[in-house]
PDB file of C-alpha atoms in Angstrom:
ATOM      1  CA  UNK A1460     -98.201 115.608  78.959  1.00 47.00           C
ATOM      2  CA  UNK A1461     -96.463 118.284  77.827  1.00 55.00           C
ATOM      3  CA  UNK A1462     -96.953 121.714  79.237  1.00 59.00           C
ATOM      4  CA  UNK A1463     -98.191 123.723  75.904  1.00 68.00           C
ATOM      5  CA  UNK A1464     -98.408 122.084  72.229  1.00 69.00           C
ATOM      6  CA  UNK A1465     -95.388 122.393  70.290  1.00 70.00           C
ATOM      7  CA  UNK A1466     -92.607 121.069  72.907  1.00 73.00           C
ATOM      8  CA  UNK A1467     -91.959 118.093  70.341  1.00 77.00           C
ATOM      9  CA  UNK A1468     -90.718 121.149  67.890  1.00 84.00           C
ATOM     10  CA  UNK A1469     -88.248 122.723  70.447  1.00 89.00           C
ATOM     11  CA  UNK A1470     -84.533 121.976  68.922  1.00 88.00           C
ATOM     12  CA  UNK A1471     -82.551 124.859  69.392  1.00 90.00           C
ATOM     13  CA  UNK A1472     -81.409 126.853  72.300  1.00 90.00           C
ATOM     14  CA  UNK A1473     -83.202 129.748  71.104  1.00 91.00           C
ATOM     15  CA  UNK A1474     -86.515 127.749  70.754  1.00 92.00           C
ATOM     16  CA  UNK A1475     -86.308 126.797  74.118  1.00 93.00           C
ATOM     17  CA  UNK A1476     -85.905 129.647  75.430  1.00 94.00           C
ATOM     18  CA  UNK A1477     -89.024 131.253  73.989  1.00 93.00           C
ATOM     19  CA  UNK A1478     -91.484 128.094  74.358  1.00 93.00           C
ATOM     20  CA  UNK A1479     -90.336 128.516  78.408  1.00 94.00           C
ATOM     21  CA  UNK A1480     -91.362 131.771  78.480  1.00 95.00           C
ATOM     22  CA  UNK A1481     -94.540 131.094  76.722  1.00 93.00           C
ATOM     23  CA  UNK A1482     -94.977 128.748  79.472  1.00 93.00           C
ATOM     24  CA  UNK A1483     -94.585 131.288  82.795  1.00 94.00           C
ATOM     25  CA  UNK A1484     -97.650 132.698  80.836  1.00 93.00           C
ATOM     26  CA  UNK A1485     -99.401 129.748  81.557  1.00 91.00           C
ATOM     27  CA  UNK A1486     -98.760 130.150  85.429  1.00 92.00           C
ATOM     28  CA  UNK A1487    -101.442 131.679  87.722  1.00 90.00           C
ATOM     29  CA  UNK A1488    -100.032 134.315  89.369  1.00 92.00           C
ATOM     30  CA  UNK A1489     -98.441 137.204  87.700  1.00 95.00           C
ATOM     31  CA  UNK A1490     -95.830 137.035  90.749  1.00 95.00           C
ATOM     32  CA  UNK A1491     -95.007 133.345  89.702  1.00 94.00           C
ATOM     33  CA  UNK A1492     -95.395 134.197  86.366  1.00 96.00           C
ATOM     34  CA  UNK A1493     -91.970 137.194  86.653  1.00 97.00           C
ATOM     35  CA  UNK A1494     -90.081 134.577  88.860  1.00 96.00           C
ATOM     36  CA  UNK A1495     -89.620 132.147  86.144  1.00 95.00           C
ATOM     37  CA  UNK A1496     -88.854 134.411  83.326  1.00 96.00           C
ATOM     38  CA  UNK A1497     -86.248 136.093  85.873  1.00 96.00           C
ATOM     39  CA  UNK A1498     -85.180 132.736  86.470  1.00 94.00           C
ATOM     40  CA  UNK A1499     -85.296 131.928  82.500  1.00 94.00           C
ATOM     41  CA  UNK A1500     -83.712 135.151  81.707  1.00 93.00           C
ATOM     42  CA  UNK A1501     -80.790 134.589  84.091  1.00 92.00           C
ATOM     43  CA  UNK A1502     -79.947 131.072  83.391  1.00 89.00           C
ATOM     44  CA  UNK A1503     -79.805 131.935  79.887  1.00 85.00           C
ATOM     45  CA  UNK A1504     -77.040 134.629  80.029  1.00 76.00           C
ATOM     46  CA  UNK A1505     -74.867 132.538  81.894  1.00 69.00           C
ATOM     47  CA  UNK A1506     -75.094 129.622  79.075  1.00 76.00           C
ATOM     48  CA  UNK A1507     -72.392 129.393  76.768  1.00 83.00           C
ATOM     49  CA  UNK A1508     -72.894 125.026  76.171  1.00 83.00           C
ATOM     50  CA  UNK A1509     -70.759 124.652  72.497  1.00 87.00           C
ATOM     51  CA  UNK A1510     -71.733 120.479  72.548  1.00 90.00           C
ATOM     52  CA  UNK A1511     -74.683 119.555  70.694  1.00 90.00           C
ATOM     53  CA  UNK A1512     -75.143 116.291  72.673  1.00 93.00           C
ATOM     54  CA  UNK A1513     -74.852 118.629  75.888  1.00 91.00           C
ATOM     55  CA  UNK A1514     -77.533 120.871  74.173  1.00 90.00           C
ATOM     56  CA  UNK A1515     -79.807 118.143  73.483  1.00 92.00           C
ATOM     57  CA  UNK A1516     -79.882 117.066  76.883  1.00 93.00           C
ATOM     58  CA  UNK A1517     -80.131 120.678  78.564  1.00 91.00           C
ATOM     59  CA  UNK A1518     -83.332 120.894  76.022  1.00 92.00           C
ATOM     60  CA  UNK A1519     -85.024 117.573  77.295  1.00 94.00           C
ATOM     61  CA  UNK A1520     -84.396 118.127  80.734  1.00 94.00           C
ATOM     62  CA  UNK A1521     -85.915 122.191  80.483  1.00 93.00           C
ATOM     63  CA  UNK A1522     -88.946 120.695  78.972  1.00 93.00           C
ATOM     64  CA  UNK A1523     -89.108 117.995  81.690  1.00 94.00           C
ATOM     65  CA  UNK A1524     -88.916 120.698  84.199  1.00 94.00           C
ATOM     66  CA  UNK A1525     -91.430 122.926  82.515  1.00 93.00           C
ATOM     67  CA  UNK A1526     -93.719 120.271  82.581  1.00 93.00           C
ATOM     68  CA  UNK A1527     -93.696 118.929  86.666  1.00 94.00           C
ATOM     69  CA  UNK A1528     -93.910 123.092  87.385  1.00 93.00           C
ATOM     70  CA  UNK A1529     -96.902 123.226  85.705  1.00 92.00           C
ATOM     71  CA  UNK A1530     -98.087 119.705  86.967  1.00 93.00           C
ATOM     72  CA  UNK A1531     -97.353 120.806  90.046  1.00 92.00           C
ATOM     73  CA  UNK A1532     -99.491 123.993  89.894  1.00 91.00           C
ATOM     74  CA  UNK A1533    -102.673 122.668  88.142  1.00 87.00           C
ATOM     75  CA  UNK A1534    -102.801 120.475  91.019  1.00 88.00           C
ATOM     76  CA  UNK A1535    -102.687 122.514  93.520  1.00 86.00           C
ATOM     77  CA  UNK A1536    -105.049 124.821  91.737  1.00 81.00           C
ATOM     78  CA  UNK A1537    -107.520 121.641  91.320  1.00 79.00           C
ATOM     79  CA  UNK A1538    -106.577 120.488  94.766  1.00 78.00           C
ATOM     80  CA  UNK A1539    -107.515 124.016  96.252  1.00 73.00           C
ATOM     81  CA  UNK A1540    -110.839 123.762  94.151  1.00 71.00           C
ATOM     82  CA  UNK A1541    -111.855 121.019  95.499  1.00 63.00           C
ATOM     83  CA  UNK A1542    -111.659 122.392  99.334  1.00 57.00           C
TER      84      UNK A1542
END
């Protein structure tokens, strides 16, 4: 499942970059929620990929991540409701 509608649309660099920051909104905390987009924001100065194949996979593999961080904190949230 992907972590907000729209990840199938993500293509470019610059789409990524803005559906991952739409995602930190999607985190609990607004603590968590500034550590990502820090995180976000300083991985993405630092890029400079040229290869489109090497683009591709950066893309797939930011979604991928996206998606097990906010796996990872809906259960815990659920987990924690359950207690």
């Amino acid at each position: 499942m992907p972590p907000l509608a729209g990840s199938e649309l993500v293509k470019t660099p610059v789409h990524l970059y803005r559906y991952l920051l739409r995602c930190c909104k999607q985190l609990p905390s607004p603590g968590m929620q500034q550590h990502y987009r820090h995180a976000i924001r300083q991985v993405w100065h630092r890029a400079d990929e040229d290869d489109p194949e090497r683009i591709q996979t950066i893309i797939h593999r930011s979604l991928a991540d996206a998606d097990w961080i906010l796996d990872k904190v809906r259960s815990s949230l659920s987990a924690k409701r359950l207690i």
